[in-house]
Coordinates of C-alpha atoms and ligand atoms in Angstrom, one line a residue:
M1 CA -6.8 1.9 -25.1
N2 CA -8.0 2.2 -21.5
S3 CA -11.7 2.4 -22.3
P4 CA -14.4 0.3 -20.7
L5 CA -15.1 -1.1 -24.2
F6 CA -11.5 -2.2 -24.5
D7 CA -11.7 -3.9 -21.1
L8 CA -14.9 -5.7 -22.2
M9 CA -13.2 -6.8 -25.4
R10 CA -10.4 -8.3 -23.4
V11 CA -12.8 -10.2 -21.2
L12 CA -14.6 -11.5 -24.2
A13 CA -11.3 -12.5 -25.8
I14 CA -10.2 -14.4 -22.8
M15 CA -13.4 -16.2 -21.9
P16 CA -13.3 -19.0 -24.5
L17 CA -9.7 -19.6 -23.7
L18 CA -10.4 -20.2 -20.1
S19 CA -13.2 -22.6 -20.7
L20 CA -11.2 -24.5 -23.3
T21 CA -7.9 -24.9 -21.5
L22 CA -9.0 -25.7 -18.0
P23 CA -10.4 -29.1 -16.9
A24 CA -13.9 -28.8 -15.6
S25 CA -13.0 -29.4 -12.0
E26 CA -10.3 -26.7 -12.1
S27 CA -12.3 -24.1 -14.0
I28 CA -12.4 -20.6 -12.7
P29 CA -15.8 -18.9 -12.9
P30 CA -15.9 -16.5 -15.8
P31 CA -14.6 -13.1 -14.8
A32 CA -17.5 -11.3 -13.2
A33 CA -15.5 -8.1 -13.0
P34 CA -13.4 -6.2 -15.6
P35 CA -9.8 -7.4 -15.7
P36 CA -7.2 -5.4 -13.8
P37 CA -6.0 -2.3 -15.6
A38 CA -3.0 -2.6 -17.8
S39 CA -1.7 0.4 -15.8
L40 CA -1.1 -1.8 -12.8
E41 CA 2.4 -1.9 -14.2
W42 CA 3.4 1.6 -13.1
W43 CA 2.5 0.7 -9.6
R44 CA 4.3 -2.6 -9.6
E45 CA 7.4 -0.8 -10.8
A46 CA 7.1 1.9 -8.2
R47 CA 7.5 -0.6 -5.3
F48 CA 7.4 2.1 -2.6
G49 CA 4.6 4.4 -1.5
L50 CA 3.7 6.6 1.5
F51 CA 0.6 5.9 3.5
I52 CA -0.9 8.7 5.6
H53 CA -3.4 8.3 8.3
W54 CA -4.7 11.7 9.5
G55 CA -7.7 13.4 11.0
P56 CA -9.0 15.3 14.0
V57 CA -8.1 12.3 16.2
S58 CA -4.5 13.4 16.0
L59 CA -5.5 15.9 18.7
K60 CA -6.0 13.0 21.1
G61 CA -3.0 10.9 19.9
T62 CA -5.1 7.8 19.9
E63 CA -5.8 5.3 17.1
I64 CA -7.9 6.6 14.2
G65 CA -11.4 5.1 14.1
W66 CA -10.7 2.4 16.7
S67 CA -10.4 4.7 19.7
R68 CA -13.9 6.1 19.0
G69 CA -16.1 4.9 21.8
A70 CA -13.1 3.1 23.4
E71 CA -10.3 5.3 24.8
V72 CA -12.2 8.4 23.7
P73 CA -15.9 8.6 24.4
E74 CA -17.9 8.9 21.2
V75 CA -19.3 12.3 22.0
E76 CA -15.8 13.7 22.6
Y77 CA -14.4 12.0 19.5
D78 CA -17.1 13.4 17.3
R79 CA -16.4 16.9 18.6
L80 CA -12.7 16.9 17.8
F81 CA -13.2 18.3 14.4
R82 CA -14.3 21.6 16.0
D83 CA -10.7 22.0 17.3
F84 CA -8.9 20.7 14.2
N85 CA -6.7 23.5 13.0
P86 CA -3.4 22.2 11.5
T87 CA -2.0 25.6 10.6
R88 CA 1.4 24.1 9.7
F89 CA 0.0 21.8 7.1
D90 CA 2.0 22.2 3.9
A91 CA 0.9 19.9 1.1
R92 CA 4.1 20.6 -0.8
A93 CA 6.2 19.5 2.1
W94 CA 4.4 16.2 2.4
A95 CA 4.7 15.5 -1.3
R96 CA 8.4 16.4 -1.2
T97 CA 8.9 14.2 1.8
A98 CA 7.5 11.3 -0.2
K99 CA 9.7 12.1 -3.1
A100 CA 12.8 12.5 -1.0
A101 CA 12.1 9.0 0.4
G102 CA 12.1 7.6 -3.1
M103 CA 8.4 6.9 -3.0
R104 CA 6.4 7.1 -6.2
Y105 CA 2.9 7.2 -4.8
L106 CA 1.0 8.4 -1.8
V107 CA -2.2 7.2 -0.2
L108 CA -4.1 9.5 2.2
T109 CA -7.1 8.6 4.3
S110 CA -10.0 10.5 2.6
K111 CA -12.2 8.8 5.3
H112 CA -11.4 6.3 8.0
H113 CA -13.8 4.2 10.0
D114 CA -14.7 7.3 12.1
G115 CA -16.5 8.8 9.1
F116 CA -14.6 12.2 9.1
C117 CA -13.9 13.4 5.5
L118 CA -10.7 15.2 4.7
W119 CA -12.1 16.9 1.6
D120 CA -14.9 19.3 0.7
S121 CA -17.7 16.8 0.3
Q122 CA -21.1 17.9 -1.0
Y123 CA -22.6 14.8 0.7
T124 CA -21.8 15.6 4.3
D125 CA -21.0 18.4 6.7
Y126 CA -18.7 16.2 8.7
D127 CA -15.7 17.3 6.7
V128 CA -12.6 19.4 6.8
M129 CA -14.4 22.5 5.6
N130 CA -16.3 22.7 8.8
T131 CA -13.2 22.7 11.0
P132 CA -11.5 25.9 12.0
F133 CA -8.9 25.0 9.4
G134 CA -11.4 25.1 6.6
R135 CA -9.0 24.1 3.8
D136 CA -9.5 21.1 1.5
V137 CA -6.6 18.9 2.4
I138 CA -7.2 16.4 -0.5
K139 CA -7.4 19.3 -3.0
E140 CA -4.1 20.7 -1.8
L141 CA -2.3 17.4 -1.5
S142 CA -3.5 16.0 -4.8
A143 CA -2.2 19.1 -6.6
A144 CA 1.1 19.1 -4.7
C145 CA 1.6 15.4 -5.6
R146 CA 0.9 16.1 -9.2
K147 CA 3.6 18.8 -9.2
E148 CA 6.2 16.5 -7.6
G149 CA 5.4 13.6 -9.9
I150 CA 3.9 11.5 -7.0
V151 CA 0.8 9.5 -7.9
F152 CA -2.0 10.6 -5.5
C153 CA -4.3 7.9 -4.1
T154 CA -6.8 7.7 -1.3
Y155 CA -7.7 5.3 1.4
H156 CA -11.5 5.1 1.9
S157 CA -13.2 3.1 4.6
I158 CA -16.3 1.1 3.6
C159 CA -17.4 0.7 7.2
D160 CA -18.4 4.0 8.8
W161 CA -19.1 3.8 12.5
W162 CA -20.2 7.4 12.6
H163 CA -22.7 7.6 9.8
P164 CA -26.3 7.0 11.0
D165 CA -27.2 4.9 7.9
Y166 CA -24.4 2.5 8.3
P167 CA -25.7 -0.4 10.5
L168 CA -22.7 -0.8 12.9
G169 CA -21.1 1.6 15.3
S170 CA -18.3 2.2 17.8
P171 CA -16.5 0.7 19.5
G172 CA -15.0 -1.2 16.6
G173 CA -18.3 -2.0 14.9
K174 CA -19.6 -3.8 17.9
S175 CA -22.7 -1.7 18.4
Q176 CA -25.9 -1.3 16.3
K177 CA -27.3 2.0 14.9
P178 CA -30.9 2.7 15.9
S179 CA -32.3 3.2 12.3
P180 CA -29.8 2.1 9.7
N181 CA -30.3 2.1 6.0
M182 CA -27.5 0.3 4.2
D183 CA -28.9 0.9 0.7
R184 CA -28.8 4.6 1.4
Y185 CA -25.4 4.4 2.9
N186 CA -24.2 2.5 -0.1
T187 CA -25.3 5.4 -2.3
Y188 CA -23.4 7.8 0.0
L189 CA -20.3 5.7 -0.4
K190 CA -20.5 5.5 -4.1
N191 CA -21.3 9.2 -4.4
Q192 CA -18.2 10.1 -2.4
V193 CA -16.0 7.8 -4.4
A194 CA -17.2 9.5 -7.5
E195 CA -16.6 12.8 -6.0
L196 CA -13.0 11.9 -5.1
V197 CA -12.3 10.6 -8.6
H198 CA -14.0 13.5 -10.4
N199 CA -12.7 16.3 -8.3
Y200 CA -9.2 15.1 -7.5
G201 CA -8.5 12.4 -10.1
P202 CA -7.2 10.7 -11.9
L203 CA -6.2 8.8 -8.8
G204 CA -3.7 5.9 -8.7
I205 CA -5.4 3.6 -6.3
L206 CA -8.6 3.5 -4.4
W207 CA -7.5 1.7 -1.2
F208 CA -10.6 0.4 0.5
D209 CA -10.8 -1.0 4.0
G210 CA -13.4 -2.0 6.6
E211 CA -14.9 -4.6 4.2
W212 CA -15.0 -7.4 6.8
E213 CA -18.1 -6.3 8.5
S214 CA -21.5 -8.0 7.9
P215 CA -23.3 -5.1 6.1
W216 CA -20.8 -5.5 3.2
N217 CA -21.4 -8.4 0.8
P218 CA -20.0 -9.8 -2.5
D219 CA -22.7 -8.1 -4.6
R220 CA -22.0 -4.7 -3.1
A221 CA -18.3 -5.4 -3.5
L222 CA -18.6 -6.2 -7.2
D223 CA -20.9 -3.2 -7.8
L224 CA -18.4 -0.9 -6.1
Y225 CA -15.5 -2.3 -8.1
R226 CA -17.4 -1.8 -11.4
H227 CA -18.3 1.7 -10.2
C228 CA -14.6 2.5 -9.7
R229 CA -13.7 1.2 -13.1
Q230 CA -16.4 3.1 -14.8
L231 CA -15.3 6.3 -13.1
Q232 CA -11.7 5.8 -14.2
P233 CA -10.8 2.7 -16.2
S234 CA -7.1 2.9 -15.1
L235 CA -7.9 3.0 -11.4
I236 CA -6.3 0.3 -9.3
V237 CA -8.5 -1.1 -6.5
N238 CA -7.1 -3.2 -3.6
N239 CA -8.6 -6.5 -2.5
R240 CA -10.4 -4.9 0.4
V241 CA -13.2 -3.8 -1.9
G242 CA -14.4 -7.5 -1.7
K243 CA -15.0 -10.2 0.8
G244 CA -12.1 -12.5 -0.3
R245 CA -9.4 -11.2 1.9
E246 CA -7.8 -13.8 4.2
D247 CA -7.3 -11.9 7.5
M248 CA -4.2 -9.8 8.1
A249 CA -2.1 -11.9 5.8
G250 CA -4.1 -10.0 3.2
T251 CA -4.0 -12.7 0.6
T252 CA -7.1 -13.5 -1.4
A253 CA -9.0 -16.7 -1.0
R254 CA -8.9 -18.9 -4.1
G255 CA -11.8 -18.3 -6.5
A256 CA -13.0 -15.3 -4.5
F257 CA -13.3 -12.0 -6.3
A258 CA -11.4 -9.2 -4.6
G259 CA -10.0 -6.4 -6.5
D260 CA -6.6 -6.1 -8.2
Y261 CA -4.1 -6.8 -5.5
D262 CA -3.4 -8.3 -2.0
T263 CA -2.8 -6.3 1.1
P264 CA -0.8 -7.8 4.0
E265 CA -1.1 -5.5 7.0
Q266 CA 1.6 -4.9 9.5
R267 CA 3.6 -7.8 8.1
I268 CA 5.7 -8.5 5.0
G269 CA 3.9 -10.6 2.4
K270 CA 5.2 -14.1 1.5
F271 CA 6.8 -14.6 -1.9
Q272 CA 4.0 -14.4 -4.4
N273 CA 4.7 -13.5 -8.1
D274 CA 1.4 -14.5 -9.6
R275 CA -0.8 -11.8 -8.0
P276 CA 0.5 -8.3 -7.1
W277 CA 0.6 -7.3 -3.4
E278 CA 1.6 -4.5 -1.1
S279 CA 2.4 -4.7 2.6
C280 CA 1.1 -1.7 4.6
I281 CA 3.3 -1.1 7.6
T282 CA 3.6 1.7 10.1
I283 CA 6.9 3.6 10.5
C284 CA 6.1 3.7 14.3
Q285 CA 3.4 1.5 15.9
Q286 CA 0.2 3.4 15.5
W287 CA -1.5 4.4 12.2
A288 CA -2.5 7.8 13.5
W289 CA 0.0 10.0 15.3
K290 CA 0.7 9.6 18.9
P291 CA 3.5 11.3 20.9
N292 CA 6.7 9.3 21.4
D293 CA 5.5 6.4 19.3
P294 CA 8.6 4.2 18.9
L295 CA 10.2 4.8 15.5
K296 CA 11.5 1.9 13.4
T297 CA 15.3 2.0 12.7
L298 CA 16.6 2.7 9.3
K299 CA 17.7 -0.9 9.2
Q300 CA 14.2 -2.1 9.9
C301 CA 12.7 0.2 7.4
L302 CA 15.1 -0.6 4.6
Q303 CA 15.1 -4.3 5.2
T304 CA 11.3 -4.2 5.2
L305 CA 11.3 -2.5 1.8
V306 CA 13.9 -4.8 0.3
T307 CA 12.2 -7.9 1.7
C308 CA 8.9 -6.8 0.1
A309 CA 10.6 -6.3 -3.3
G310 CA 12.3 -9.7 -2.9
G311 CA 8.9 -11.3 -2.4
D312 CA 7.6 -9.5 -5.5
G313 CA 5.5 -7.0 -3.6
N314 CA 5.3 -3.3 -2.7
L315 CA 5.7 -1.5 0.6
L316 CA 3.3 1.2 1.7
L317 CA 5.0 2.8 4.7
N318 CA 2.7 4.8 7.0
V319 CA 3.1 8.0 8.8
G320 CA 0.6 9.8 11.0
P321 CA 1.0 13.5 10.8
M322 CA 0.7 15.7 13.9
P323 CA -2.3 17.8 14.9
D324 CA -0.3 20.9 13.7
G325 CA -0.1 19.5 10.2
R326 CA 3.5 18.5 10.1
I327 CA 4.9 15.0 9.7
E328 CA 7.3 14.5 12.7
P329 CA 10.8 15.7 11.8
R330 CA 12.3 12.4 13.1
Q331 CA 10.1 10.5 10.7
V332 CA 10.9 12.8 7.8
E333 CA 14.5 12.2 8.5
R334 CA 14.1 8.5 8.5
L335 CA 12.3 8.7 5.2
Q336 CA 15.1 10.9 3.7
E337 CA 17.6 8.3 4.9
M338 CA 15.7 5.6 2.9
G339 CA 15.7 7.9 -0.1
H340 CA 19.5 8.4 0.1
W341 CA 19.9 4.6 0.0
L342 CA 17.5 4.3 -2.9
K343 CA 19.3 7.0 -4.8
R344 CA 22.4 4.9 -4.8
Y345 CA 21.0 1.4 -5.0
G346 CA 17.4 1.9 -6.3
K347 CA 18.1 0.0 -9.5
S348 CA 18.0 -3.2 -7.4
I349 CA 14.5 -2.3 -6.2
Y350 CA 12.5 -0.2 -8.7
A351 CA 11.0 -2.0 -11.7
T352 CA 12.5 -5.3 -10.5
R353 CA 10.6 -8.5 -9.9
G354 CA 11.1 -10.8 -6.9
G355 CA 13.3 -13.9 -7.1
P356 CA 14.5 -16.1 -8.7
F357 CA 15.9 -17.1 -5.4
R358 CA 13.1 -17.4 -2.8
P359 CA 13.6 -15.4 0.4
G360 CA 15.8 -17.2 2.9
A361 CA 17.5 -16.5 6.3
W362 CA 20.3 -14.8 4.3
G363 CA 18.0 -12.3 2.6
V364 CA 16.1 -12.0 -0.7
S365 CA 16.7 -11.6 -4.4
T366 CA 15.3 -9.3 -7.1
H367 CA 15.9 -9.3 -10.9
H368 CA 15.6 -7.0 -13.9
G369 CA 16.6 -8.0 -17.4
K370 CA 19.7 -10.1 -17.3
T371 CA 20.6 -9.0 -13.8
V372 CA 19.9 -10.8 -10.5
Y373 CA 20.4 -8.7 -7.3
V374 CA 21.2 -10.8 -4.3
H375 CA 20.3 -8.8 -1.2
V376 CA 22.2 -10.2 1.7
L377 CA 20.5 -8.9 4.8
D378 CA 22.1 -11.3 7.3
W379 CA 25.4 -13.1 6.9
Q380 CA 24.5 -15.3 9.9
N381 CA 28.1 -15.3 11.1
Q382 CA 29.1 -17.2 7.9
D383 CA 31.4 -16.1 5.2
T384 CA 29.4 -17.7 2.4
V385 CA 25.9 -17.4 1.0
R386 CA 24.8 -20.5 -0.7
L387 CA 22.0 -20.4 -3.4
P388 CA 20.3 -23.1 -5.4
A389 CA 21.7 -23.9 -8.9
I390 CA 20.3 -22.1 -12.0
E391 CA 20.5 -23.3 -15.5
K392 CA 21.8 -20.0 -16.9
R393 CA 25.5 -19.1 -16.7
I394 CA 26.6 -16.3 -14.5
V395 CA 28.7 -14.0 -16.7
S396 CA 29.9 -11.7 -14.0
A397 CA 29.5 -10.9 -10.4
S398 CA 30.0 -7.6 -8.6
V399 CA 29.0 -5.8 -5.4
L400 CA 26.6 -2.9 -6.0
T401 CA 27.2 -1.6 -2.5
G402 CA 31.0 -1.7 -3.0
G403 CA 33.9 -4.2 -2.7
K404 CA 34.5 -7.5 -4.3
V405 CA 32.6 -10.8 -4.4
N406 CA 33.9 -14.3 -5.1
C407 CA 31.3 -16.2 -7.0
T408 CA 31.4 -19.9 -7.8
Q409 CA 28.8 -21.6 -9.9
S410 CA 28.3 -25.3 -10.3
A411 CA 25.6 -27.9 -10.9
Q412 CA 25.3 -28.0 -7.0
G413 CA 24.6 -24.3 -6.6
I414 CA 26.0 -20.9 -6.3
E415 CA 28.4 -19.7 -3.6
L416 CA 29.0 -16.0 -2.9
R417 CA 31.8 -14.7 -0.6
V418 CA 32.3 -11.1 0.3
P419 CA 35.1 -10.0 2.6
V420 CA 33.9 -8.8 6.0
K421 CA 34.9 -5.2 5.3
S422 CA 32.7 -5.0 2.2
R423 CA 29.6 -6.5 4.0
Q424 CA 27.0 -3.9 4.8
E425 CA 25.1 -3.8 8.1
I426 CA 21.8 -3.3 6.3
D427 CA 22.0 -4.8 2.8
T428 CA 25.0 -6.1 0.8
V429 CA 23.7 -6.1 -2.8
I430 CA 25.5 -8.5 -5.1
Q431 CA 24.8 -8.1 -8.8
L432 CA 24.9 -11.2 -10.9
R433 CA 24.9 -10.8 -14.7
I434 CA 23.5 -13.8 -16.3
E435 CA 23.5 -15.0 -19.9
G436 CA 19.7 -14.6 -20.5
P437 CA 16.6 -13.0 -19.0
A438 CA 16.4 -13.7 -15.3
S439 CA 12.6 -13.9 -15.6
E440 CA 13.1 -17.2 -17.4
I441 CA 14.4 -18.8 -14.2
A442 CA 11.6 -20.3 -12.2
P443 CA 11.6 -19.3 -8.5
R444 CA 13.6 -21.7 -6.4
Ligands
LIG501 O1 -6.2 1.8 8.5 C1 -5.4 0.9 9.2 C2 -6.2 0.3 10.4 O2 -6.9 1.2 11.1 C3 -7.1 -0.6 9.6 N1 -6.3 -1.0 8.5 C4 -5.1 -0.3 8.4 C5 -4.6 0.0 7.0 C6 -7.5 -1.8 10.4 N2 -8.7 -2.2 10.3 N3 -8.7 -3.3 11.0 N4 -7.6 -3.5 11.6 C7 -6.8 -2.6 11.2 C8 -7.3 -4.7 12.4 C9 -7.8 -4.4 13.7 C10 -6.9 -4.6 14.8 C11 -7.3 -4.4 16.1 FE1 -6.8 -3.0 17.3 C12 -6.7 -5.0 17.2 C13 -8.5 -3.6 16.5 C14 -8.5 -3.7 17.9 C15 -7.5 -4.5 18.3 C16 -5.3 -2.0 16.4 C17 -4.9 -2.3 17.6 C18 -6.4 -1.2 16.4 C19 -6.7 -1.0 17.8 C20 -5.8 -1.6 18.5

């Protein structure tokens, strides 16, 4: 049922409803783009993915894209590919690392703002085939992911500070190219997107970025979105395809068209259950690899994931592999630790929705069916967590992470007490079985 025709039929079916049910002042413009794919569901349920920022810049240990023409002179940056030879790259090991972490999808930089392409592209020579390594990284990784049951996706930068046709250049889009041709660049962009989908697809997500610069406009955005959907109707496209993103909060301005989901960057999204979102956050500090980059603790990593799920969003956790092709062992270890936790307590994360209790200083909640999971992340030196009242009766309460809970429910609210010895340093998960579907309880 995922044909463009079906999508069109859905739009046509919805349009009269919209115009009939909304007062004129509140009316949303008719959908200019196809509706989001029904297959958004797999991704929402997945909750956790691996982001990978990689390229020749790892040889310098500076930030991908941003360091071009800044810490690293442009000429030197653009020569790095000649020395890029990550002989210890093992696609299977990367896919297995994602799987061991409990991640369900993986997003690799096919091209960042620096213009370098990690696949064998017929549209440029500035790609991995012209490095001493000479192996198609996207081909190997997409195949390895498929084998491990990880959904393969790519990050693709709209802005390209390297490409002579793209009007702006380094550092950070602050310079002008001598003879730009944005129409021609746009064709290059669309051709490469088609190449990625055709040669390595089906892909899960096309994760665009670099849309904030002036050469990009709403018409091009909509055209690129339609292009993606035509190439693969089930493709999920993030909001950075369009011009509607509200800064690093990553939410979408009301009424603006911007893809299928919101993208908070380096921060956890606010509770939002009426439009899907995914926070992208680095496991260290830099997107691309740098030596001795401070690594987040297991507590930080897990609480970040749990807080995203409790806000009804996903977490895309980033690693930057080393110039030899390996993901740093200490980062792999951290990811495995997360996976161990998810193996035991994953039912409180995967396929859940955020709420019904809104995030608070104590932690967050998730729910699935008739179960509410209360994730206590901080007891705040108190022995009780107090939650707002719900209309539905709590049938039973237990502690998923072990031990006993004392639960009292009244018209005033819910009180949960767990003895000190059963409280967890990272997340005490209390499981409340209620008499009906938790999704019927409005967030409070
Ligand atoms: O791909 C990652 C970033 O490179 C990209 N988006 C994520 C997913 C990104 N694009 N823009 N920004 C991030 C925001 C820019 C932040 C900056 Fe900076 C602050 C640019 C210059 C100062 C970060 C810190 C980059 C260099 C130093």
